[in-house]
mmCIF file of C-alpha atoms in Angstrom:
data_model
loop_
_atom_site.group_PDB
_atom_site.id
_atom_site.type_symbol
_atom_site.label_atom_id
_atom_site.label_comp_id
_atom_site.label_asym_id
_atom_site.label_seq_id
_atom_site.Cartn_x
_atom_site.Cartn_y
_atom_site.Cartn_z
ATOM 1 C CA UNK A 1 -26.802 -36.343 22.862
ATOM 2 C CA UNK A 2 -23.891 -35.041 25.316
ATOM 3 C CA UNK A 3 -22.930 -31.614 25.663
ATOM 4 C CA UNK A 4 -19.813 -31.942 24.022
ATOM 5 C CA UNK A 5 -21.412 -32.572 21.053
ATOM 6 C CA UNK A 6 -23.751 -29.884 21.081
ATOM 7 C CA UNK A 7 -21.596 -27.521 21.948
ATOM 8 C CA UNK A 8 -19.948 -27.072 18.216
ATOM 9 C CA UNK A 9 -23.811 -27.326 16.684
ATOM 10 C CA UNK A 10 -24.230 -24.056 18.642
ATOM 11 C CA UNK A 11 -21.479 -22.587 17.825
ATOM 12 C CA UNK A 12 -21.939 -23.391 14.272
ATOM 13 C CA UNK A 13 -25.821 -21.754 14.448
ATOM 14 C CA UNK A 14 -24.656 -18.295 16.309
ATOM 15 C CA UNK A 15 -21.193 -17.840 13.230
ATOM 16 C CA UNK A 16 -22.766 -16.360 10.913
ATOM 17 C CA UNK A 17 -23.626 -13.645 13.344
ATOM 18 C CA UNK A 18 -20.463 -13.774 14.845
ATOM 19 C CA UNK A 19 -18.845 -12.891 11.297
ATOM 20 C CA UNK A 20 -21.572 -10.040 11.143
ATOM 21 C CA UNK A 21 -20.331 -8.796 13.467
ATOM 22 C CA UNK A 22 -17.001 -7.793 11.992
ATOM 23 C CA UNK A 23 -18.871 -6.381 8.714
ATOM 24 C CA UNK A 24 -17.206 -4.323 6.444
ATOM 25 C CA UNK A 25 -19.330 -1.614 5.089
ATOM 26 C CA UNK A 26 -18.482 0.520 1.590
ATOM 27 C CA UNK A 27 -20.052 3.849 1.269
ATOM 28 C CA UNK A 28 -19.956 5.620 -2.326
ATOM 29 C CA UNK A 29 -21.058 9.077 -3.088
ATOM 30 C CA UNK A 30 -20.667 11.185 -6.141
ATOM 31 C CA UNK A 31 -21.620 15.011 -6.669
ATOM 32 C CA UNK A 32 -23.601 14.522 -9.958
ATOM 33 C CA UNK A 33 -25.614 11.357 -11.876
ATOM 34 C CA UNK A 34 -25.427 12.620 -15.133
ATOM 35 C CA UNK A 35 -22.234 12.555 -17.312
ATOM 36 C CA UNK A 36 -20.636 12.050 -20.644
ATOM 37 C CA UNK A 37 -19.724 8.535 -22.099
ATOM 38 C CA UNK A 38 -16.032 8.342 -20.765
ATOM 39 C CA UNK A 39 -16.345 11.298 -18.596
ATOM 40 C CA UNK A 40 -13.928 11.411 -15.343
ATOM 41 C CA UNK A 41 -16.328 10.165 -12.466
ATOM 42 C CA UNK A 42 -15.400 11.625 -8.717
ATOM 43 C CA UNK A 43 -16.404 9.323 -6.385
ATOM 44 C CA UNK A 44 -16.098 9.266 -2.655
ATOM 45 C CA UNK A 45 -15.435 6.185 -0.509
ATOM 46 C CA UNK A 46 -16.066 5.861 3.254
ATOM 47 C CA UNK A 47 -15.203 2.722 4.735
ATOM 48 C CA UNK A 48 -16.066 1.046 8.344
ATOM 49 C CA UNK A 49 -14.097 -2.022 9.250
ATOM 50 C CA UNK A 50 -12.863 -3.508 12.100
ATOM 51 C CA UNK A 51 -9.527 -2.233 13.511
ATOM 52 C CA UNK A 52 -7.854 -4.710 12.770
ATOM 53 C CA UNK A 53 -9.120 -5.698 9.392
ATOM 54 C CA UNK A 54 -6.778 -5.425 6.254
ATOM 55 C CA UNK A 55 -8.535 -3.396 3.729
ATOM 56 C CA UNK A 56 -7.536 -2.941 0.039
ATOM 57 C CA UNK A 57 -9.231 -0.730 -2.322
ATOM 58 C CA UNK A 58 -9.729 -0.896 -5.930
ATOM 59 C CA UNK A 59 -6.946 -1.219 -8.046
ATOM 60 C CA UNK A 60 -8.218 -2.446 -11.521
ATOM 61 C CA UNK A 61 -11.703 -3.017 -13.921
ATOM 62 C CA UNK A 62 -12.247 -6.226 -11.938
ATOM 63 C CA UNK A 63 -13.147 -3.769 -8.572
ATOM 64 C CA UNK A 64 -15.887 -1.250 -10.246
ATOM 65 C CA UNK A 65 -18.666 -3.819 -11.851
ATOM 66 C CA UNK A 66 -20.436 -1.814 -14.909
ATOM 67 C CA UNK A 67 -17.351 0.539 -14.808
ATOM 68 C CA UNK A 68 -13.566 1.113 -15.641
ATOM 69 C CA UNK A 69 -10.778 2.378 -12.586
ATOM 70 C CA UNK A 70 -8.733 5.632 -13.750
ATOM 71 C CA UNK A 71 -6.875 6.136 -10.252
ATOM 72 C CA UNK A 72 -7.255 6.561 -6.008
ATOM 73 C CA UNK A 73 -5.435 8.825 -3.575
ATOM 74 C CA UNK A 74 -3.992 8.039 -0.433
ATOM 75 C CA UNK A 75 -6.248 7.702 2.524
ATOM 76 C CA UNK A 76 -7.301 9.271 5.450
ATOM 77 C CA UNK A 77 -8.209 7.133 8.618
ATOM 78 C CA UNK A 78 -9.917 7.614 12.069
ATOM 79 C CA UNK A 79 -9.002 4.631 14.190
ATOM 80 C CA UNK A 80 -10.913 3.854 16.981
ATOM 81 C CA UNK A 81 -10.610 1.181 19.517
ATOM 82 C CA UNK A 82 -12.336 -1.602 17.759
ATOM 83 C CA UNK A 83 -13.178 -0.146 14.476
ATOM 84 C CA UNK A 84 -11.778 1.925 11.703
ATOM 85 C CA UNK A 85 -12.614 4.507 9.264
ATOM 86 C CA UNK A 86 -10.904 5.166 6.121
ATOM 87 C CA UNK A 87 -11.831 7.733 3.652
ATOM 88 C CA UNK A 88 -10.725 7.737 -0.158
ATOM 89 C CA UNK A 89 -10.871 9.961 -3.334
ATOM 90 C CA UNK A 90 -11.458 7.437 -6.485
ATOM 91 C CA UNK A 91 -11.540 8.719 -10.102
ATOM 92 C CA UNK A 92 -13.394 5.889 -12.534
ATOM 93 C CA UNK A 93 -15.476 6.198 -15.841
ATOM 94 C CA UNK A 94 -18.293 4.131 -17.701
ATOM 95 C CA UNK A 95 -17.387 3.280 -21.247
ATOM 96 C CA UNK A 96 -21.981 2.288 -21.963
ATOM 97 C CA UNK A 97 -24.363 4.906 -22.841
ATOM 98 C CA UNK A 98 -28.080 4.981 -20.801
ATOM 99 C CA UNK A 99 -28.887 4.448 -17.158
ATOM 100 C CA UNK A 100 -25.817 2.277 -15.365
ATOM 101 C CA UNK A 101 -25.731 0.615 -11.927
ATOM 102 C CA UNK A 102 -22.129 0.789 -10.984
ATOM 103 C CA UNK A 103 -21.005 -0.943 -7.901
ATOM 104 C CA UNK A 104 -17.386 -0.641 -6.344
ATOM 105 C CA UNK A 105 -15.835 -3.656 -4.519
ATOM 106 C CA UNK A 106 -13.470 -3.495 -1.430
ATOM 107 C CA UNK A 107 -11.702 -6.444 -0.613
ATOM 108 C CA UNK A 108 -10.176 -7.406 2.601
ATOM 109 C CA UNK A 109 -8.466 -9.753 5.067
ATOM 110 C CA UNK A 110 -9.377 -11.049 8.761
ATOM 111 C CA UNK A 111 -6.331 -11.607 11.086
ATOM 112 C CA UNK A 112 -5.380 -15.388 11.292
ATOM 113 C CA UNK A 113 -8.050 -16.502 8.335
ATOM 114 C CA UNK A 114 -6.809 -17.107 4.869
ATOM 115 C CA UNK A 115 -9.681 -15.823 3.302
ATOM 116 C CA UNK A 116 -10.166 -12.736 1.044
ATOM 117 C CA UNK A 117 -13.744 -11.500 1.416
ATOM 118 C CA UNK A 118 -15.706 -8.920 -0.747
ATOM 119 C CA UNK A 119 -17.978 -5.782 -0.068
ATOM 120 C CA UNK A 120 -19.701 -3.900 -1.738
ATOM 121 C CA UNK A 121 -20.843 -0.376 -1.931
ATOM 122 C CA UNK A 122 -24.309 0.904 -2.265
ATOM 123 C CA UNK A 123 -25.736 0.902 -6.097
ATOM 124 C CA UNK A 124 -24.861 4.145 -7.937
ATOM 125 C CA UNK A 125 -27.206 4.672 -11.273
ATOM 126 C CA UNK A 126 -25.833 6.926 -13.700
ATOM 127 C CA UNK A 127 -26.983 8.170 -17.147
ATOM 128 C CA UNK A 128 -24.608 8.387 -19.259
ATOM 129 C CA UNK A 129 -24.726 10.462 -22.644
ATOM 130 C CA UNK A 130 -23.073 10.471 -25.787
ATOM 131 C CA UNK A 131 -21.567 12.859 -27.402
ATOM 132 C CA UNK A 132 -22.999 15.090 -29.889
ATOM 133 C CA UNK A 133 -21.673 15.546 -32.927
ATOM 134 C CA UNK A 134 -21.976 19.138 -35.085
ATOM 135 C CA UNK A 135 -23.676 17.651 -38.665
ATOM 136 C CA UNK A 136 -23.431 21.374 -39.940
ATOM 137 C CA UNK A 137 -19.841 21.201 -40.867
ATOM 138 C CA UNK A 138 -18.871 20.689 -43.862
ATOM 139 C CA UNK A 139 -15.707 18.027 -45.299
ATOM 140 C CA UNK A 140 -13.282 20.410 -47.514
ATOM 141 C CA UNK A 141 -10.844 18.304 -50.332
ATOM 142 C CA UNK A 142 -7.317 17.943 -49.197
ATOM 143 C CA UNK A 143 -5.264 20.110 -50.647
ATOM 144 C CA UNK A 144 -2.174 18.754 -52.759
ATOM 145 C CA UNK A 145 1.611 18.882 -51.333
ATOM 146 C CA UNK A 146 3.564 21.699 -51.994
ATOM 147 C CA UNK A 147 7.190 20.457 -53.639
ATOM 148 C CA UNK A 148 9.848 22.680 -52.662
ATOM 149 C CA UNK A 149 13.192 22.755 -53.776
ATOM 150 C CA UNK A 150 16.464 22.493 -52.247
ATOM 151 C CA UNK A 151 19.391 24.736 -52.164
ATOM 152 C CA UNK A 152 22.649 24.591 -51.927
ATOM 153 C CA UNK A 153 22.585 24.766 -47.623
ATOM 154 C CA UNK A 154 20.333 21.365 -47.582
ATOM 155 C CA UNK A 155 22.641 19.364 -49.474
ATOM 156 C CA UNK A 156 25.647 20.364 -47.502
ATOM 157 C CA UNK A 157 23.871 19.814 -44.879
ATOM 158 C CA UNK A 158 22.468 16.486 -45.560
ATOM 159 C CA UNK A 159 25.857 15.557 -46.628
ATOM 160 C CA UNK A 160 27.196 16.623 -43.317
ATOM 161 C CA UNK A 161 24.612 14.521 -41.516
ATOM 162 C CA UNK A 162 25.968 11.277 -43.485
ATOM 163 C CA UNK A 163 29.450 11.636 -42.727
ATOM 164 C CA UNK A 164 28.635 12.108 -39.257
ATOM 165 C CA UNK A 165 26.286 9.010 -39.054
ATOM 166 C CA UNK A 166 29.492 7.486 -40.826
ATOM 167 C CA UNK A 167 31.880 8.364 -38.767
ATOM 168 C CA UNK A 168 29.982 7.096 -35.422
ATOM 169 C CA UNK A 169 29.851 4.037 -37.091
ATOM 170 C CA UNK A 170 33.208 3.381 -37.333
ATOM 171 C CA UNK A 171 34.236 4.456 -33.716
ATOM 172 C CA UNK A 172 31.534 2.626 -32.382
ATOM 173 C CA UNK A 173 32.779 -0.484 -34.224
ATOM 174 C CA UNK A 174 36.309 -0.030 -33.770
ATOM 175 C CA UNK A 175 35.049 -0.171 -29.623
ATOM 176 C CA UNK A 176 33.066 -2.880 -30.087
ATOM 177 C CA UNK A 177 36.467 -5.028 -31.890
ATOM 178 C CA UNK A 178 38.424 -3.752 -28.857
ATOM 179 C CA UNK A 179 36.296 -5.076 -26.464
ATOM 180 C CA UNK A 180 37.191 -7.819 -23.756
ATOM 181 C CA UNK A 181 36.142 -11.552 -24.242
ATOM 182 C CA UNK A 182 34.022 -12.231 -20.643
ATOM 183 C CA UNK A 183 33.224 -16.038 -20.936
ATOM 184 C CA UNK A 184 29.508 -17.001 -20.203
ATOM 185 C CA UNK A 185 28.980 -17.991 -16.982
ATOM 186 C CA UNK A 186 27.502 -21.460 -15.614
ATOM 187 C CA UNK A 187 23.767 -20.816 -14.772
ATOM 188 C CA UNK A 188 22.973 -23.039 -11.897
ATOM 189 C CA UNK A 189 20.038 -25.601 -12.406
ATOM 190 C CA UNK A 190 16.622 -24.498 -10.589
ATOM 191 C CA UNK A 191 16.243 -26.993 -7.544
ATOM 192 C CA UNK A 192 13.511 -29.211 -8.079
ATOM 193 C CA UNK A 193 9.819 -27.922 -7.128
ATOM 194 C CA UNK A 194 8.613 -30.199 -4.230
ATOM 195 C CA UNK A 195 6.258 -32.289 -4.481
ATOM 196 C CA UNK A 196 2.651 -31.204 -2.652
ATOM 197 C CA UNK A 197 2.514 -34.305 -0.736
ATOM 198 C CA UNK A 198 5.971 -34.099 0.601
ATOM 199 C CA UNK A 199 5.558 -30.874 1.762
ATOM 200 C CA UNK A 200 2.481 -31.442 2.967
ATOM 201 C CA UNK A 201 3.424 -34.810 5.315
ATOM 202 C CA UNK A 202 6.821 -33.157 6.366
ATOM 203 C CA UNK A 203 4.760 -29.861 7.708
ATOM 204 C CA UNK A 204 2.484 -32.506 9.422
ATOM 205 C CA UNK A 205 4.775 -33.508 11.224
ATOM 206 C CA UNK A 206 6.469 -30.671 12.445
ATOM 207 C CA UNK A 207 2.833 -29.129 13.859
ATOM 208 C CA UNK A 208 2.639 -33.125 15.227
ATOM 209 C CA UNK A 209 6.281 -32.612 16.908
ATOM 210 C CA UNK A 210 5.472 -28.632 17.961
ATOM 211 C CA UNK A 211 1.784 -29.756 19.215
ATOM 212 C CA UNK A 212 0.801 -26.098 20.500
ATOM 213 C CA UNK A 213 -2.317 -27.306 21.598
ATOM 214 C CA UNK A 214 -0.539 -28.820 24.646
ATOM 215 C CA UNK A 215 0.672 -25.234 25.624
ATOM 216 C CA UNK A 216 -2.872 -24.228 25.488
ATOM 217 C CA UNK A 217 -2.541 -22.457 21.768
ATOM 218 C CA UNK A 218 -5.560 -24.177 19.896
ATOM 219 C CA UNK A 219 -6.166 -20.938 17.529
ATOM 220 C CA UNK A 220 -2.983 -21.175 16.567
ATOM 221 C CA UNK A 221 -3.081 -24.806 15.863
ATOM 222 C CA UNK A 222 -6.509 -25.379 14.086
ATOM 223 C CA UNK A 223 -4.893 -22.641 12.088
ATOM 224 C CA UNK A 224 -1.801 -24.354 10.691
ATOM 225 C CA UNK A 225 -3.638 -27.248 10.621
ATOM 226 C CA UNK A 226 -6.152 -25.654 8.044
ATOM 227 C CA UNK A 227 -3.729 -23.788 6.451
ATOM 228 C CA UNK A 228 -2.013 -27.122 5.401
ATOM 229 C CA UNK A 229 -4.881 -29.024 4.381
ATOM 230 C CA UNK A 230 -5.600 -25.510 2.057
ATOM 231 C CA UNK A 231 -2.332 -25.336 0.865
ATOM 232 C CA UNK A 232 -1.642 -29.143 0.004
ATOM 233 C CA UNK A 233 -5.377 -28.991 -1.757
ATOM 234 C CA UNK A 234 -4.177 -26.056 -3.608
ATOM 235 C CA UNK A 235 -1.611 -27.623 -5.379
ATOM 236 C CA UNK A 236 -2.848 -31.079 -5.298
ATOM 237 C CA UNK A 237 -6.010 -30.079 -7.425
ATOM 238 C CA UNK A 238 -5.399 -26.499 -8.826
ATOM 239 C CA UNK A 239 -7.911 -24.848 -7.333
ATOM 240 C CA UNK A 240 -7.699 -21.863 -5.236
ATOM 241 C CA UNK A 241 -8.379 -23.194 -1.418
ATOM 242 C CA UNK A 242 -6.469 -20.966 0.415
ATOM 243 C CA UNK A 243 -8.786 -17.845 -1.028
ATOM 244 C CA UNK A 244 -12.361 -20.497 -0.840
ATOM 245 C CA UNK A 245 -14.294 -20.694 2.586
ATOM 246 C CA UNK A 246 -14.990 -24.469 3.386
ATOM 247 C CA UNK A 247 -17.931 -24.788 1.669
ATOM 248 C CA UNK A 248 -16.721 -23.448 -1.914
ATOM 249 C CA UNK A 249 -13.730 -26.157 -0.739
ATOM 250 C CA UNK A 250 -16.389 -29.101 -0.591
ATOM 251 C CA UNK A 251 -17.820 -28.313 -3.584
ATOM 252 C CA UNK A 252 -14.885 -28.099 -5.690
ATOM 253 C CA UNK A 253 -13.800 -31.368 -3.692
ATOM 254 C CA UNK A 254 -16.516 -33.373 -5.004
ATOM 255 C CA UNK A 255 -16.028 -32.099 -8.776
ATOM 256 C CA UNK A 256 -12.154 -33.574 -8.537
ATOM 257 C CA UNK A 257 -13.566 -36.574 -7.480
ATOM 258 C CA UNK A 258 -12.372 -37.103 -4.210
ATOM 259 C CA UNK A 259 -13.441 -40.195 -2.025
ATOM 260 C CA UNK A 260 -17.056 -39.562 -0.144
ATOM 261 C CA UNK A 261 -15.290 -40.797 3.471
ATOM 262 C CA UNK A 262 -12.443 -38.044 3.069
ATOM 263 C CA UNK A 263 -14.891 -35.718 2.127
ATOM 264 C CA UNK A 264 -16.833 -36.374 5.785
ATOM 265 C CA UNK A 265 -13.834 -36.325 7.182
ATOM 266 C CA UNK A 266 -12.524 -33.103 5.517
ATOM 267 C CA UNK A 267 -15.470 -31.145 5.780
ATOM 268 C CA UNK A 268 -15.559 -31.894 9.971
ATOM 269 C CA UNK A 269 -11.771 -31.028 10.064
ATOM 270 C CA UNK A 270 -12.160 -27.807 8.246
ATOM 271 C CA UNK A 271 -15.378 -26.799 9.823
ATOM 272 C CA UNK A 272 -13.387 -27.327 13.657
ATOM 273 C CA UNK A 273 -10.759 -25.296 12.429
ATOM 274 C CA UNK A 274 -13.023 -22.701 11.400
ATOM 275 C CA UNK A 275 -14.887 -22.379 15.161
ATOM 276 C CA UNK A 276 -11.170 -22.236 16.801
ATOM 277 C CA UNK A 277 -10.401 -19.821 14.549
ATOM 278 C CA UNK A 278 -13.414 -17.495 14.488
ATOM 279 C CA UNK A 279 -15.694 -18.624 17.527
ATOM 280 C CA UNK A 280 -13.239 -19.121 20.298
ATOM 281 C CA UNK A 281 -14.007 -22.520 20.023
ATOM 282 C CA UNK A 282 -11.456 -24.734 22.260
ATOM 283 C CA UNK A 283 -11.252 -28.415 21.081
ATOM 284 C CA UNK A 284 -9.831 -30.880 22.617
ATOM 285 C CA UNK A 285 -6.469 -32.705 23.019
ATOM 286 C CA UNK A 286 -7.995 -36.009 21.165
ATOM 287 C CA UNK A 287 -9.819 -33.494 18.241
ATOM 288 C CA UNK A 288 -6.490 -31.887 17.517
ATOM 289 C CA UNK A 289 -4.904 -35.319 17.756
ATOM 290 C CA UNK A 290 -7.653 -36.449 15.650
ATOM 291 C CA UNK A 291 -7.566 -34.086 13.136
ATOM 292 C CA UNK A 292 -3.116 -34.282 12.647
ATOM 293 C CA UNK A 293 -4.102 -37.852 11.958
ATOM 294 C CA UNK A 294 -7.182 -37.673 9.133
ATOM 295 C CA UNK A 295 -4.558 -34.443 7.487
ATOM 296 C CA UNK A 296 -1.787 -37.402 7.150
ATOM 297 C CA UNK A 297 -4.118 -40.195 6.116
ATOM 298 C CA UNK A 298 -5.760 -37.507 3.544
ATOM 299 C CA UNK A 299 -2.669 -36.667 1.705
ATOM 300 C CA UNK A 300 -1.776 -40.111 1.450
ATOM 301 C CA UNK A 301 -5.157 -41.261 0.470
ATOM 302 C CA UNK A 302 -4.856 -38.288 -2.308
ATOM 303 C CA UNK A 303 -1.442 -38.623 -3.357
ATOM 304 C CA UNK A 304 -1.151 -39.194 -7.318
ATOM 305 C CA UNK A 305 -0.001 -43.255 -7.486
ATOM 306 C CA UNK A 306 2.963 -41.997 -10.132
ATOM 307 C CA UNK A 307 4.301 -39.699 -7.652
ATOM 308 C CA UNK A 308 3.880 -41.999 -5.102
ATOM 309 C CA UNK A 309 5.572 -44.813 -7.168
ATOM 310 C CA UNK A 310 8.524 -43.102 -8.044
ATOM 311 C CA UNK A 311 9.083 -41.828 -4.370
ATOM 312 C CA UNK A 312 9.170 -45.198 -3.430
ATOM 313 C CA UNK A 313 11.589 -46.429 -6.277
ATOM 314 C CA UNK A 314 13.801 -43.147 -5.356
ATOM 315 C CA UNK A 315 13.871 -44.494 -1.705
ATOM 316 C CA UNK A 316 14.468 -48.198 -2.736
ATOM 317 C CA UNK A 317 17.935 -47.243 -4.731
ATOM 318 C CA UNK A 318 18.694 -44.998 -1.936
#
């Protein structure tokens, strides 16, 4: 085996603690344990991220497992020179009764990776109470209505009340008569949505054209490279790639039932893209080369035959 090729396979051992590195940690405190079934829950969150890291904080149910978001204030952050610390005030509640494990969930962003990750806090276990109700009181009959009769003063003033009614009526309808004819304007059609593999081959071959990776820019090129591949899979199959790390991408490959040699293929492609992105991996001219080349044979390997069909009919009246 050469050292090029074992190179990546050491790379690809030491990323996991590469991406350790840049953990995001969640912190969660609260004053008290005990509380009442929908009872306002003060909870503190600390949390240590990389500098550059693109934090966001709950917003919704979907963020607190076991428990329900009310609202969070703004935040307060120390910045250092590689890491960051933001502090936030969150209210939530817990709609169960007994002892709950509530967990809150921090999403967040790495820069130059399309990836939203998750982390979570430590455990908090609550017991949560009911509330009690007071059995010694007693239900009293409802008492009937009390008619009371009108004078003189409510039916003038009821009258007055109608004519007024009335007489907005008409002035507002007299307006409305008097009002000028504006004819309806032409809404332009919506231009066509385009077609994933169109877009796909025509941003192919602009990063083919640009090829950064001659000026010494492979980040920046395994990134667009993945990012298209992502994108194109996206829409092609209707699954979320550009939020799915490569392997969650392979295994939703295989359930759409794409070909076993693409899926080699893909899988290597991605899995470069992922070293130059996070590893400071460098490939080489021929593996960028290599890899424009299997992301143009792949969407045309993938391409639905209809669309494909009526492209080529489109071209042939052209």
């Amino acid at each position: 085996m050469t050292l090029r090729a074992i190179i990546p396979l050491l790379l690809l051992l030491f990323l996991p603690a590469i991406g350790a590195a840049q953990d995001v940690r969640v912190k969660a405190e609260v004053d008290s344990t005990t509380f009442q079934i929908g009872e306002w829950i003060h909870t503190r969150l600390e949390v240590s991220a990389p500098k550059d890291a693109k934090l966001q904080f709950p917003q919704s149910d979907d963020d607190i497992e076991n428990g329900d978001f009310v609202s969070i204030d703004n935040e307060e952050m120390e910045a250092g020179d590689l890491s960051q610390l933001v502090r936030r005030e969150m209210i939530m509640t817990v709609f169960d009764t007994g002892r709950i494990a509530v967990t809150v969930l921090v999403r967040y962003r790495l820069p130059g990776d399309t990836t939203s990750y998750v982390a979570r806090s430590n455990t908090l276990t609550f017991v949560i109470g009911t509330v009690a109700l007071d059995t010694s009181i007693t239900f009293k009959d409802i008492r009937d209505v009390m008619h009371v009769s009108l004078t003189v003063w409510d039916y003038l003033l009821i009258i007055g009340i109608i004519a007024a009614v009335a007489l907005l009526a008409w002035y507002f309808y007299k307006r409305w008569k008097r009002r000028p004819v504006i004819e309806a304007e032409e809404v332009p059609e919506p231009e066509p949505e385009i077609p994933p593999h169109v877009e796909a081959l025509a941003a192919i071959d602009r990063l083919e054209k640009d090829a950064p990776w001659r000026h010494g820019e492979h980040k920046g090129a395994q990134s667009r490279l993945s990012e298209i591949l992502r994108q194109y899979i996206e829409r092609r199959y209707r699954f979320p790639a550009l939020e799915e790390t490569t392997g969650e991408i392979m295994r939703d490959a295989v359930r759409y039932g794409v070909e076993r040699d693409m899926l080699v293929e893909l899988e290597q492609t991605l899995r470069v893209a992922d070293l130059a992105k996070f590893a400071r991996f460098e490939p080489s001219i021929p593996q960028h080369e290599d890899g424009v080349h299997f992301a143009r044979r792949f969407v045309t390997r993938t391409t639905p035959v209809a669309a494909s069909s009526l492209e080529r009919g489109q071209g042939g009246e052209a």
